[in-house]
Coordinates of C-alpha atoms in Angstrom, one line a residue:
X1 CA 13.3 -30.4 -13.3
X2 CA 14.7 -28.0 -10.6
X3 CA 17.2 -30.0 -9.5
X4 CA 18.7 -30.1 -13.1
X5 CA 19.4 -26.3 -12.8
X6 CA 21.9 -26.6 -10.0
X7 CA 25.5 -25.1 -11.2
X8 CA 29.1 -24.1 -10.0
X9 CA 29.0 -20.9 -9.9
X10 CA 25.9 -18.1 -9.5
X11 CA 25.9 -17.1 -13.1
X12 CA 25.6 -20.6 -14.2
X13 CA 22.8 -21.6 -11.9
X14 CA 21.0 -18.1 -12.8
X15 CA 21.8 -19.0 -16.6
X16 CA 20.4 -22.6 -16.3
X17 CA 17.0 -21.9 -14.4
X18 CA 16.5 -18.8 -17.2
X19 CA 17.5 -21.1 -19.8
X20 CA 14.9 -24.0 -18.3
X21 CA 12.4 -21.9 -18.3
X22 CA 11.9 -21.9 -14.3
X23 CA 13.0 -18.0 -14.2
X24 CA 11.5 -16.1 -17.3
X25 CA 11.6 -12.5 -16.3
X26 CA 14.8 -10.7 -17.3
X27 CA 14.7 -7.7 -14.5
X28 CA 14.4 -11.1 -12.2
X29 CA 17.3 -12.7 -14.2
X30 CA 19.6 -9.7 -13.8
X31 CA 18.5 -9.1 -9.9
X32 CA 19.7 -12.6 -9.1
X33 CA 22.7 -12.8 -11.3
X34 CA 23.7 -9.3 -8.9
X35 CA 23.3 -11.1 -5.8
X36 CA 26.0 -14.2 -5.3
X37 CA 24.3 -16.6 -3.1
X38 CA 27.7 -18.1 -1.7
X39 CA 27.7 -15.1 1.0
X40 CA 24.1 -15.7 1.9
X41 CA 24.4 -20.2 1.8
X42 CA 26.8 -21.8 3.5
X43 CA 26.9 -24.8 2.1
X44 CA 26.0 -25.7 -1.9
X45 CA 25.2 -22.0 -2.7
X46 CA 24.8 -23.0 -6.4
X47 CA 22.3 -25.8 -6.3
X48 CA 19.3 -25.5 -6.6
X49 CA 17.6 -26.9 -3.4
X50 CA 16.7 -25.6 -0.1
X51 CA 19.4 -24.9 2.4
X52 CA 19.9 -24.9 6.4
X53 CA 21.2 -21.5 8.1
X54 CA 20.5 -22.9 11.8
X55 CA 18.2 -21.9 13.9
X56 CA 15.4 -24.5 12.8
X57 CA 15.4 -21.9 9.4
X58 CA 16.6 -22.5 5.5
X59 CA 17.4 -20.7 2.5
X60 CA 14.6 -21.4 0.1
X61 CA 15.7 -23.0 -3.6
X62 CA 16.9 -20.4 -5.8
X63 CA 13.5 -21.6 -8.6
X64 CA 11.3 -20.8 -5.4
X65 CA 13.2 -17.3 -5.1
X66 CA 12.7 -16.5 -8.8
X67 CA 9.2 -17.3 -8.4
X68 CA 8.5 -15.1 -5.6
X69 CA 10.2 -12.5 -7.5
X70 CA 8.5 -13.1 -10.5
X71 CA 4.7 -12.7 -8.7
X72 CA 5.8 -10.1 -7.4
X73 CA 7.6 -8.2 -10.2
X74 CA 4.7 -5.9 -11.2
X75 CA 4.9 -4.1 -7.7
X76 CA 8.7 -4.1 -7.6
X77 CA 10.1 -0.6 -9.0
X78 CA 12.0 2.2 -8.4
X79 CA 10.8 4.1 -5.2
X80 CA 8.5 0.6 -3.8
X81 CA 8.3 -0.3 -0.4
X82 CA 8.9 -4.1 0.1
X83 CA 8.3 -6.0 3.7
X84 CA 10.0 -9.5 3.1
X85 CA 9.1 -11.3 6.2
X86 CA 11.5 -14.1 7.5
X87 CA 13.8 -13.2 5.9
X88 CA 16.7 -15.4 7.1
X89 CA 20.0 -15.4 5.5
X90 CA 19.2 -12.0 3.5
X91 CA 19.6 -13.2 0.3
X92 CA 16.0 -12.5 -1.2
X93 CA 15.8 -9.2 0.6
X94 CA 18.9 -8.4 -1.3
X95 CA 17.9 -9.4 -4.5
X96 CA 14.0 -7.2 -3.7
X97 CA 16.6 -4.2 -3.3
X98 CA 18.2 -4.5 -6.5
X99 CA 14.7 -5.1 -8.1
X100 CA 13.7 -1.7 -6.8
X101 CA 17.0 0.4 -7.5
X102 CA 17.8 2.6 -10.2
X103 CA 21.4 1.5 -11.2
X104 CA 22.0 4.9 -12.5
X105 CA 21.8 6.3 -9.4
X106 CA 23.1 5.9 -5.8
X107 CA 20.8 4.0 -3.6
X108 CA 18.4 5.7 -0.8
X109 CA 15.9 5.3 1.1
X110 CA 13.9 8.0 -0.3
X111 CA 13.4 5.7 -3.4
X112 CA 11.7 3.3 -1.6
X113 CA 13.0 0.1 0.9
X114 CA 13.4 -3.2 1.3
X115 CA 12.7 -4.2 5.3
X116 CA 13.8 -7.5 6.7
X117 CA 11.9 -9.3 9.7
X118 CA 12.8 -12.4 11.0
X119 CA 11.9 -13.2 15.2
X120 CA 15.3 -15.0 15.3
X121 CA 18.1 -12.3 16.4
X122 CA 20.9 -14.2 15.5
X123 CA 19.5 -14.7 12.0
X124 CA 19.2 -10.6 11.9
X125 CA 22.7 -10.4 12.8
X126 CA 23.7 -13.2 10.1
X127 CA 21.5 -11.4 7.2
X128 CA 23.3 -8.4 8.1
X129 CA 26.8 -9.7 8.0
X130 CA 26.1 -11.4 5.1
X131 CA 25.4 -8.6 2.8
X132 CA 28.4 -6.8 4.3
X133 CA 30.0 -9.2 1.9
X134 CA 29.4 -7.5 -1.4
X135 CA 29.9 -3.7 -2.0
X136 CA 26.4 -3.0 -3.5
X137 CA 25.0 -5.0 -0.1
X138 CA 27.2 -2.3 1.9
X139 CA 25.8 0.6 0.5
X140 CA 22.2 -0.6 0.5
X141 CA 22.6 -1.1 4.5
X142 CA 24.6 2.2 4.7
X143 CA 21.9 3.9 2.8
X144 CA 18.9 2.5 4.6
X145 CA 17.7 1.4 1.5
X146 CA 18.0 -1.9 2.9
X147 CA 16.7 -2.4 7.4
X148 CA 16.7 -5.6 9.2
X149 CA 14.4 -5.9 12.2
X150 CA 14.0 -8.0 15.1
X151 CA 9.9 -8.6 15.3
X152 CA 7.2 -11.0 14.9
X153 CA 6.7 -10.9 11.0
X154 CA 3.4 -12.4 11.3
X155 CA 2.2 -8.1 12.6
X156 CA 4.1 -7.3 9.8
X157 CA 6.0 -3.7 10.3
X158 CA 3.4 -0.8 10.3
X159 CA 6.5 1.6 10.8
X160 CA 7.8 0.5 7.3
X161 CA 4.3 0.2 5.2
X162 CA 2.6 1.2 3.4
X163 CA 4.0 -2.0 1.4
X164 CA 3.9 -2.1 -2.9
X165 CA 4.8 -5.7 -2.4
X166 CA 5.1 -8.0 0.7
X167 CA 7.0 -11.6 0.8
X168 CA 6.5 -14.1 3.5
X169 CA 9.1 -17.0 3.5
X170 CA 7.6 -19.4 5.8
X171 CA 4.4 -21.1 6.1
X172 CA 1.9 -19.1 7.6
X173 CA -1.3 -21.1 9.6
X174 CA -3.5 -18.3 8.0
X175 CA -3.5 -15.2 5.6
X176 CA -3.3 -13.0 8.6
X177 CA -5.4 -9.4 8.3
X178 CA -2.6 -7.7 9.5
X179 CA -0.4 -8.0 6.4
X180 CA -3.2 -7.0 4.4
X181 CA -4.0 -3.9 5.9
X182 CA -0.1 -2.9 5.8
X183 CA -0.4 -3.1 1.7
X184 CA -0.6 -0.2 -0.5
X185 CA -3.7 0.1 -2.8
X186 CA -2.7 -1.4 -5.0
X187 CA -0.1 -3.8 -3.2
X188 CA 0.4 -7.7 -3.7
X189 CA 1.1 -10.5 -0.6
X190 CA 3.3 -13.5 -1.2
X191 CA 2.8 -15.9 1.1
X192 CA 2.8 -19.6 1.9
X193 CA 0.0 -21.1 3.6
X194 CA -1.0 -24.2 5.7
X195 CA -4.2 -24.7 3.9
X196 CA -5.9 -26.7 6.3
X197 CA -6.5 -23.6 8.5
X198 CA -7.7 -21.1 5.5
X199 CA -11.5 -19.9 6.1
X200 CA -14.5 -22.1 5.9
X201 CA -15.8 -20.5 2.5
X202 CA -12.4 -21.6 1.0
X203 CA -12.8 -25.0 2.2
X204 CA -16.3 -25.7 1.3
X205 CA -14.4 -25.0 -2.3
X206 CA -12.3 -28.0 -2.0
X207 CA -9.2 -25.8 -1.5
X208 CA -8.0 -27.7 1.5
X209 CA -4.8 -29.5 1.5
X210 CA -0.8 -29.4 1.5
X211 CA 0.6 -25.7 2.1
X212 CA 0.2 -23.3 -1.0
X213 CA 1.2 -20.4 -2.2
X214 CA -1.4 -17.3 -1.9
X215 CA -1.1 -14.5 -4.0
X216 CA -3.3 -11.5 -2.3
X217 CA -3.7 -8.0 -4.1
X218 CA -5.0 -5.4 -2.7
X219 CA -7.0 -3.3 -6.0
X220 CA -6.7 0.5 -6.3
X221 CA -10.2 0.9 -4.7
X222 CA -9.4 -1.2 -1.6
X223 CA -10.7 -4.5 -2.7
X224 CA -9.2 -8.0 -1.7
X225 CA -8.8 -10.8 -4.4
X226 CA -7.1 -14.1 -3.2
X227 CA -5.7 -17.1 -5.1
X228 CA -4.3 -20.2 -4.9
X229 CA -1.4 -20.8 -7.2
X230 CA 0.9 -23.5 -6.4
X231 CA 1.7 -26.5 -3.8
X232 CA 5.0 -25.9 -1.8
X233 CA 6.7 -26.8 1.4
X234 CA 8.1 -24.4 3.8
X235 CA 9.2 -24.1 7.4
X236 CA 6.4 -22.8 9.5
X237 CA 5.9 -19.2 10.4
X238 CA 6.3 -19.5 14.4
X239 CA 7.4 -18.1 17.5
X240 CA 10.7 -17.5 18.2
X241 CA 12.3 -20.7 20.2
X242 CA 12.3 -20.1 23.9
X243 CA 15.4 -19.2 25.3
X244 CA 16.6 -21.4 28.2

């Protein structure tokens, strides 16, 4: 159905996958109508399919970006602290800003953050850039409401946590510890996983398979629930490549 979505310009793409049903939360609606994907995809910025941005990395479809947004929505407000890891062109960590922004107000850090990781430094360089394009993108960076880091997102960024919300857009081998210790009580983890390496218990479950999507909250007392929600396919969560 996605691929029906696809438009030529941001509104209309925005318009069609609310209208389609594959976005159904209107805070999500108007975050992504804010953010025109043509300065974060260089190429088809309007359809609705994954993109390349070099580096071995893509630009997830916009339907993938609504849902993450949508998962995530309960722990995206005013004054939240959001960690999205990989974050590639910028373009989600733009939209998590404007999803945690007061429009009636200037934006600042002291209302919470947005941090970007990705281990590629040209891609921090190109997320940056790229939300120079837009005024509101400007001010987030001038602000500090939005960062974007150089660093192995698998550690996550203890400097930047505790996290409300966390969003990992590559395919992890595991649901790594690490992340889950950098979310607030309560917090929620986004992530995609390569389910042939999740724990034994899960696999004796018949949960084994293509890479998923995991949704992770932390409760209010510190308690860990996990689930499964949804078969996707994403580049892997890796290294850096090696520099020669």
């Amino acid at each position: 159905m996605a691929w029906f979505c696809s438009g030529s310009t941001n509104t209309e793409l925005i318009e069609n996958l609310y209208n389609s049903g594959l976005i159904k939360n209107e805070r999500v609606k108007r975050a992504m109508l804010g953010v025109d994907r043509a300065h974060y995809a260089p190429s088809s910025p309007y359809s609705d399919s994954p993109q390349p941005i070099g580096y071995g990395a893509t630009i997830s479809a916009p339907h993938m970006h609504g849902h993450a947004c949508e998962y995530l929505i309960d722990f995206l407000h005013p004054g939240s602290r959001v960690l999205d890891i990989g974050s590639g062109s910028g373009y989600l960590t733009h939209v998590f800003a404007n999803l945690i922004t007061d429009s009636s107000s200037s934006p600042s850090d002291a209302d919470g953050h947005v941090i970007g990781i990705d281990h590629i430094q040209e891609l921090v360089d190109l997320a940056r850039n790229n939300m120079q394009k837009s005024e509101d993108g400007r001010k987030f960076l001038e602000s500090g409401k939005v960062q974007f880091i150089t660093g192995d997102g698998r550690l996550g960024w203890k400097e930047g946590g505790p996290y409300d919300a966390i969003h990992v857009g590559a395919a992890a081998e595991t649901l790594h510890d690490t992340l889950i210790e950098q979310l607030r009580a309560p917090g929620r983890l986004f992530i995609p996983v390569e389910s042939a390496q999740v724990d034994k218990e899960l696999k004796q479950m018949g949960l084994a398979g293509p890479q998923h999507i995991w949704v992770v909250d932390k409760k209010a007392d510190g308690s860990v629930h996990k689930e499964k929600v949804f078969a996707v396919s994403y580049v892997p969560l890796t290294d850096a490549p090696s520099k020669k």
